[in-house]
Amino acid sequence: MLIISIVLTGVLAFAQDGSIKGKVMDKETGEAIPFANIIAESGGKQFGGATSDFDGYYTIKPLAPGKYDVKVTFVGYQSTLLPDIVVSPDSSIIVDIKLAESTDLLNCVEVIGYKVPMINRDKGGGCIRRYSNADANYIQHNTESYDVINENIFKEVLNSPLSTFSVDVDKASYSNIRRFINQNQKPPKDAVRIEEMVNYFDYDYPQPKNDDPFSINFESGECPWNKSHDLVLIGIQGKEIKTEKIPPSNLVFLIDVSGSMSASNKLPLLKQAFKILVGNLRPQDRVAMVVYAGAAGLVLESTPGSNKTRIIGALENLNAGGSTAGGAGIKLAYRIAKENYIPKGNNRVILATDGDFNVGASSNG
């Protein structure tokens, strides 16, 4: 019996974490639902969470083997609970989720001047008012611009043997290009960032072993446009840190509430994104909120993550209007972050804005 016990203990010690992945969709139309909040719980305690991407896909990992209740929420839809989802060692379970629309009506949404409506649903009760570009008091501005991308040249390894990489991952270009295509527009060439297009997808690279900070993965193949060349893809997978091991966070939300943020895809969308973040806060985390328009102000003192009602209430009360005094907002946000500084913690100011500062100090440096 002693030998059997030791063997079983050894097997359990080498069991690998698993994951839950899938797609969140509208129950009636089958359309993908982006920005849905998915949480894995067991015994009333949260063990992991994720947010669906623009195509509705999500992944919750790493999760220790066992049973979990999966809870899904998104504004305008009924909350859904999927009980007893079994996660097996070293494997992924596919859980696709279909959300039904909520019977609680949302407030009226005004979409102004969009050639392609962002919301294409009108099922009674709620209202969507749409104004054309010809309306008397509407002036359309386009301040969207991109830094010039200089194409990389070939370098001989003999002369340039050193290559660097970044541990952070940028992948916004994929969604941005999709936005242009969905609006029947050609993306500006400098908006096309190949690295971010590649990074958008999940390659399921293995976790690093032992004390290695990352794993290195190679793929190679013949170059489609030049048969005498080969293409090599080098993938870096950083070590995933379990939620309970993450240091406590001292966060300051610095939110632009100037007049240009009133569009439905700006401040209202930011509110939903920050709500998702708030939903994943732990009691040891803290959040303060600074806003700026013509001036800067503190709308929420540093609040523990357990008081989600107060934090979300402060978000809901935000309204857009005025000019953009970003410099004053940054100074105030950093002062608040310093006052609530957590030694060896995750101290961050999260800036959310749509453009340039037009009041107060600013620079292009």
Coordinates of C-alpha atoms in Angstrom, one line a residue:
M1 CA 0.0 0.0 0.0
L2 CA 2.9 2.3 0.8
I3 CA 4.4 1.8 -2.7
I4 CA 1.0 2.4 -4.4
S5 CA 0.6 5.7 -2.5
I6 CA 4.0 6.9 -3.5
V7 CA 3.4 6.1 -7.1
L8 CA 0.1 7.9 -7.2
T9 CA 1.6 10.9 -5.4
G10 CA 4.3 11.1 -8.1
V11 CA 1.8 10.9 -10.9
L12 CA -0.2 13.8 -9.4
A13 CA 2.9 15.9 -8.9
F14 CA 3.6 15.7 -12.6
A15 CA 0.0 16.5 -13.7
Q16 CA 0.0 19.5 -16.0
D17 CA -2.4 22.4 -16.0
G18 CA -5.2 22.5 -18.6
S19 CA -7.4 25.2 -20.1
I20 CA -10.9 26.2 -21.3
K21 CA -11.3 27.8 -24.7
G22 CA -14.1 28.4 -27.1
K23 CA -16.3 31.1 -28.7
V24 CA -19.0 33.4 -27.4
M25 CA -21.9 33.9 -29.8
D26 CA -25.3 35.5 -30.0
K27 CA -27.8 32.7 -29.4
E28 CA -30.2 33.9 -32.1
T29 CA -27.9 35.1 -34.9
G30 CA -24.8 33.1 -34.2
E31 CA -22.7 36.3 -34.5
A32 CA -19.5 36.6 -32.5
I33 CA -19.7 38.6 -29.3
P34 CA -16.4 40.5 -28.5
F35 CA -15.5 41.8 -25.1
A36 CA -17.6 39.3 -23.2
N37 CA -16.3 38.5 -19.7
I38 CA -15.7 34.8 -18.9
I39 CA -14.7 33.6 -15.4
A40 CA -13.9 30.1 -14.2
E41 CA -14.9 29.5 -10.5
S42 CA -14.8 26.6 -8.1
G43 CA -16.3 26.7 -4.7
G44 CA -17.2 30.4 -5.1
K45 CA -13.6 31.3 -5.7
Q46 CA -12.3 32.7 -9.0
F47 CA -9.4 30.7 -10.5
G48 CA -9.1 32.3 -13.9
G49 CA -10.8 34.6 -16.4
A50 CA -10.6 35.9 -20.0
T51 CA -12.2 38.4 -22.3
S52 CA -13.4 37.3 -25.8
D53 CA -11.5 38.9 -28.7
F54 CA -13.0 40.7 -31.7
D55 CA -14.0 37.3 -33.2
G56 CA -15.6 36.1 -30.0
Y57 CA -12.8 33.6 -29.1
Y58 CA -11.4 33.3 -25.5
T59 CA -9.0 31.1 -23.6
I60 CA -8.7 30.7 -19.8
K61 CA -5.4 29.3 -18.8
P62 CA -3.6 27.9 -16.8
L63 CA -6.2 26.0 -14.8
A64 CA -5.4 23.1 -12.4
P65 CA -7.3 19.9 -13.3
G66 CA -10.7 19.7 -11.7
K67 CA -14.3 20.9 -12.1
Y68 CA -15.2 24.6 -12.7
D69 CA -18.3 26.7 -13.1
V70 CA -17.9 29.0 -16.1
K71 CA -19.8 32.3 -15.7
V72 CA -20.3 34.6 -18.8
T73 CA -21.5 38.2 -18.8
F74 CA -21.9 40.9 -21.4
V75 CA -23.9 44.1 -21.5
G76 CA -27.3 43.6 -23.2
Y77 CA -27.3 39.9 -22.7
Q78 CA -28.4 37.5 -20.0
S79 CA -25.7 36.3 -17.7
T80 CA -25.0 32.6 -18.3
L81 CA -23.6 29.9 -15.9
L82 CA -22.2 26.6 -17.2
P83 CA -21.6 24.3 -14.2
D84 CA -19.2 21.4 -13.8
I85 CA -16.9 22.0 -16.7
V86 CA -14.1 19.3 -16.3
V87 CA -10.6 20.4 -17.0
S88 CA -8.2 17.5 -17.6
P89 CA -4.4 17.6 -17.2
D90 CA -2.3 19.0 -20.1
S91 CA -5.3 19.5 -22.4
S92 CA -7.9 22.0 -23.5
I93 CA -11.6 21.6 -23.3
I94 CA -13.7 23.4 -25.9
V95 CA -16.7 25.3 -24.5
D96 CA -18.7 27.4 -27.0
I97 CA -21.2 29.8 -25.3
K98 CA -24.4 31.2 -26.7
L99 CA -25.8 34.2 -25.0
A100 CA -29.5 35.2 -25.1
E101 CA -30.4 38.9 -25.3
S102 CA -31.5 40.5 -22.0
T103 CA -35.1 41.6 -21.6
D104 CA -33.8 44.7 -19.7
L105 CA -33.7 47.5 -22.3
L106 CA -30.6 49.6 -22.7
N107 CA -30.7 53.4 -22.9
C108 CA -31.0 55.1 -26.3
V109 CA -27.8 55.1 -28.3
E110 CA -27.1 57.9 -30.8
V111 CA -24.8 57.0 -33.7
I112 CA -23.8 60.1 -35.6
G113 CA -22.4 60.2 -39.1
Y114 CA -21.4 56.6 -39.6
K115 CA -21.7 55.4 -43.2
V116 CA -21.7 51.8 -42.0
P117 CA -23.8 51.5 -38.8
M118 CA -21.9 50.0 -35.8
I119 CA -25.2 48.5 -34.5
N120 CA -27.4 46.7 -37.0
R121 CA -30.1 45.5 -34.6
D122 CA -33.5 46.9 -33.9
K123 CA -35.8 44.4 -32.2
G124 CA -38.2 46.8 -30.5
G125 CA -38.2 48.5 -27.1
G126 CA -34.8 50.1 -27.3
C127 CA -34.1 52.9 -29.8
I128 CA -31.2 53.7 -32.1
R129 CA -31.3 57.2 -33.7
R130 CA -29.0 57.7 -36.7
Y131 CA -28.0 61.1 -38.1
S132 CA -26.6 61.6 -41.6
N133 CA -23.5 63.7 -42.4
A134 CA -25.7 66.3 -43.8
D135 CA -27.3 67.3 -40.5
A136 CA -27.0 71.0 -39.8
N137 CA -24.7 71.0 -36.7
Y138 CA -22.6 68.0 -37.4
I139 CA -18.9 68.5 -38.4
Q140 CA -16.9 65.4 -39.2
H141 CA -13.2 65.4 -38.3
N142 CA -10.6 62.8 -39.1
T143 CA -7.5 63.1 -37.0
E144 CA -6.4 59.5 -37.6
S145 CA -2.7 59.2 -38.6
Y146 CA 0.1 56.6 -38.4
D147 CA 3.9 56.8 -38.0
V148 CA 5.8 55.9 -41.2
I149 CA 7.1 52.4 -41.3
N150 CA 10.5 51.9 -42.9
E151 CA 10.8 48.5 -44.5
N152 CA 13.5 46.3 -43.0
I153 CA 16.4 45.4 -45.3
F154 CA 18.3 42.1 -45.5
K155 CA 21.4 42.0 -43.3
E156 CA 24.2 39.5 -43.4
V157 CA 24.5 37.6 -40.2
L158 CA 28.3 37.8 -40.4
N159 CA 28.1 41.6 -40.0
S160 CA 24.9 41.8 -37.9
P161 CA 24.8 38.7 -35.6
L162 CA 22.7 40.3 -32.8
S163 CA 18.9 40.3 -32.9
T164 CA 16.6 41.5 -30.1
F165 CA 13.0 40.8 -29.2
S166 CA 10.4 42.4 -26.9
V167 CA 8.5 40.5 -24.1
D168 CA 5.3 42.5 -24.7
V169 CA 3.0 41.6 -27.5
D170 CA 1.2 44.2 -29.7
K171 CA -1.6 42.9 -32.0
A172 CA -3.9 45.8 -32.6
S173 CA -3.1 46.1 -36.3
Y174 CA -5.1 43.0 -37.2
S175 CA -8.3 44.4 -35.7
N176 CA -7.6 47.9 -37.1
I177 CA -7.2 46.5 -40.6
R178 CA -10.4 44.5 -40.3
R179 CA -12.2 47.7 -39.3
F180 CA -11.1 49.4 -42.5
I181 CA -12.2 46.4 -44.6
N182 CA -15.6 46.2 -42.9
Q183 CA -16.1 49.8 -43.8
N184 CA -15.2 49.1 -47.4
Q185 CA -12.0 51.2 -47.1
K186 CA -8.4 50.5 -48.1
P187 CA -6.2 50.5 -44.9
P188 CA -3.4 53.1 -45.0
K189 CA -0.1 51.3 -45.7
D190 CA 1.5 52.4 -42.4
A191 CA -1.4 50.9 -40.5
V192 CA -0.4 47.5 -41.8
R193 CA 2.1 46.1 -39.2
I194 CA 3.1 42.6 -40.1
E195 CA 4.5 41.7 -36.6
E196 CA 1.1 42.6 -35.0
M197 CA -0.8 40.6 -37.7
V198 CA 1.3 37.5 -36.8
N199 CA 1.0 38.1 -33.0
Y200 CA -2.8 38.3 -33.2
F201 CA -3.2 34.5 -33.3
D202 CA -2.7 32.0 -30.5
Y203 CA -0.1 29.4 -31.5
D204 CA -0.3 27.2 -28.4
Y205 CA 3.4 27.3 -27.8
P206 CA 4.6 25.1 -24.9
Q207 CA 5.3 26.7 -21.5
P208 CA 9.0 27.1 -20.6
K209 CA 10.5 24.3 -18.5
N210 CA 12.2 24.5 -15.1
D211 CA 13.5 28.0 -14.4
D212 CA 13.6 29.2 -18.0
P213 CA 11.8 32.5 -18.4
F214 CA 10.6 31.6 -21.9
S215 CA 10.5 28.9 -24.5
I216 CA 11.8 29.3 -28.1
N217 CA 9.9 27.7 -31.0
F218 CA 11.0 27.5 -34.6
E219 CA 9.1 27.0 -37.9
S220 CA 10.6 27.3 -41.4
G221 CA 9.4 26.9 -45.0
E222 CA 10.1 27.8 -48.5
C223 CA 9.5 31.5 -49.4
P224 CA 6.4 31.7 -51.7
W225 CA 7.7 34.7 -53.7
N226 CA 11.4 33.6 -54.0
K227 CA 12.2 29.9 -54.2
S228 CA 15.8 30.6 -53.4
H229 CA 14.9 31.9 -49.9
D230 CA 13.5 30.3 -46.8
L231 CA 11.2 31.9 -44.2
V232 CA 11.9 31.3 -40.5
L233 CA 9.4 32.0 -37.8
I234 CA 10.8 32.3 -34.2
G235 CA 8.1 32.2 -31.5
I236 CA 8.8 33.2 -27.9
Q237 CA 6.4 32.0 -25.2
G238 CA 6.8 33.7 -21.8
K239 CA 6.0 31.9 -18.5
E240 CA 2.4 32.2 -17.5
I241 CA 2.0 33.4 -13.9
K242 CA -1.0 32.1 -12.0
T243 CA -3.4 34.7 -10.7
E244 CA -2.8 34.0 -7.1
K245 CA 0.9 34.6 -7.5
I246 CA 0.6 38.1 -9.2
P247 CA 1.7 40.9 -6.9
P248 CA -1.1 43.3 -5.7
S249 CA -1.9 46.1 -8.1
N250 CA -2.1 49.9 -7.5
L251 CA -3.9 51.1 -10.6
V252 CA -4.9 54.6 -11.6
F253 CA -7.4 54.9 -14.5
L254 CA -6.6 58.1 -16.4
I255 CA -9.5 58.7 -18.7
D256 CA -10.0 61.3 -21.4
V257 CA -13.6 62.7 -21.1
S258 CA -13.2 65.6 -23.6
G259 CA -15.8 66.3 -26.2
S260 CA -14.2 64.1 -28.9
M261 CA -14.7 61.1 -26.6
S262 CA -18.5 61.2 -26.8
A263 CA -18.8 58.9 -29.9
S264 CA -20.3 55.5 -29.1
N265 CA -17.0 53.7 -30.0
K266 CA -14.9 55.9 -27.6
L267 CA -16.0 56.6 -24.0
P268 CA -18.9 54.2 -23.9
L269 CA -16.7 51.4 -25.2
L270 CA -13.9 52.4 -22.7
K271 CA -16.4 52.0 -19.9
Q272 CA -17.2 48.5 -21.0
A273 CA -13.5 47.6 -21.3
F274 CA -12.7 49.0 -17.8
K275 CA -15.7 47.1 -16.3
I276 CA -14.1 43.9 -17.6
L277 CA -10.9 44.8 -15.9
V278 CA -12.7 45.7 -12.7
G279 CA -14.4 42.3 -12.8
N280 CA -11.0 40.6 -12.5
L281 CA -9.7 42.6 -9.6
R282 CA -8.8 40.9 -6.3
P283 CA -9.4 42.3 -2.8
Q284 CA -5.7 43.2 -2.5
D285 CA -5.8 45.3 -5.7
R286 CA -6.7 49.0 -5.6
V287 CA -8.1 51.4 -8.2
A288 CA -8.2 55.2 -8.4
M289 CA -9.8 57.2 -11.2
V290 CA -8.6 60.5 -12.7
V291 CA -10.4 62.2 -15.6
Y292 CA -9.5 65.2 -17.7
A293 CA -11.2 67.5 -20.2
G294 CA -10.8 71.3 -19.8
A295 CA -9.2 70.5 -16.4
A296 CA -8.2 67.4 -14.5
G297 CA -9.9 65.9 -11.4
L298 CA -10.0 62.9 -9.1
V299 CA -13.4 61.1 -9.4
L300 CA -12.5 58.1 -7.4
E301 CA -10.0 57.8 -4.5
S302 CA -8.0 54.6 -4.3
T303 CA -10.5 51.9 -3.7
P304 CA -10.0 48.1 -2.9
G305 CA -10.9 45.7 -5.7
S306 CA -13.5 44.1 -3.5
N307 CA -15.6 47.2 -3.8
K308 CA -16.5 46.7 -7.4
T309 CA -19.9 48.5 -7.1
R310 CA -18.3 51.8 -6.1
I311 CA -15.7 51.5 -8.9
I312 CA -18.2 50.7 -11.6
G313 CA -20.5 53.4 -10.3
A314 CA -17.7 56.0 -10.8
L315 CA -17.3 54.7 -14.4
E316 CA -21.0 55.0 -15.1
N317 CA -21.1 58.6 -14.0
L318 CA -18.5 59.7 -16.6
N319 CA -19.7 62.0 -19.4
A320 CA -17.8 63.6 -22.3
G321 CA -17.4 67.3 -23.0
G322 CA -14.8 70.1 -23.2
S323 CA -11.2 70.4 -24.4
T324 CA -8.2 68.1 -23.7
A325 CA -5.9 69.1 -20.8
G326 CA -3.9 65.8 -20.9
G327 CA -0.8 67.2 -19.2
A328 CA -2.7 68.2 -16.1
G329 CA -4.3 64.7 -16.0
I330 CA -1.0 62.9 -16.2
K331 CA 0.5 64.9 -13.4
L332 CA -2.5 64.3 -11.1
A333 CA -2.6 60.6 -12.0
Y334 CA 1.0 60.0 -11.1
R335 CA 0.6 61.9 -7.9
I336 CA -2.3 59.6 -6.9
A337 CA -0.3 56.6 -7.9
K338 CA 2.7 57.7 -5.8
E339 CA 0.4 58.4 -2.8
N340 CA -0.9 54.8 -2.9
Y341 CA 2.4 53.2 -4.0
I342 CA 2.7 49.4 -3.1
P343 CA 6.3 48.3 -2.6
K344 CA 7.0 45.3 -4.9
G345 CA 3.5 45.7 -6.3
N346 CA 2.2 46.3 -9.8
N347 CA 1.9 50.1 -9.8
R348 CA 0.4 51.5 -13.0
V349 CA -1.2 54.5 -14.6
I350 CA -3.6 53.3 -17.4
L351 CA -4.1 56.2 -19.9
A352 CA -7.2 56.0 -22.2
T353 CA -7.5 58.7 -24.8
D354 CA -8.3 59.2 -28.5
G355 CA -5.8 61.8 -29.5
D356 CA -3.7 64.9 -28.9
F357 CA -3.6 67.2 -25.9
N358 CA -4.9 70.7 -27.0
V359 CA -4.8 72.4 -23.6
G360 CA -1.7 72.8 -21.4
A361 CA 1.8 71.4 -21.7
S362 CA 2.4 68.8 -24.4
S363 CA 5.2 67.6 -26.7
N364 CA 5.8 65.2 -29.6
G365 CA 9.0 63.8 -28.0

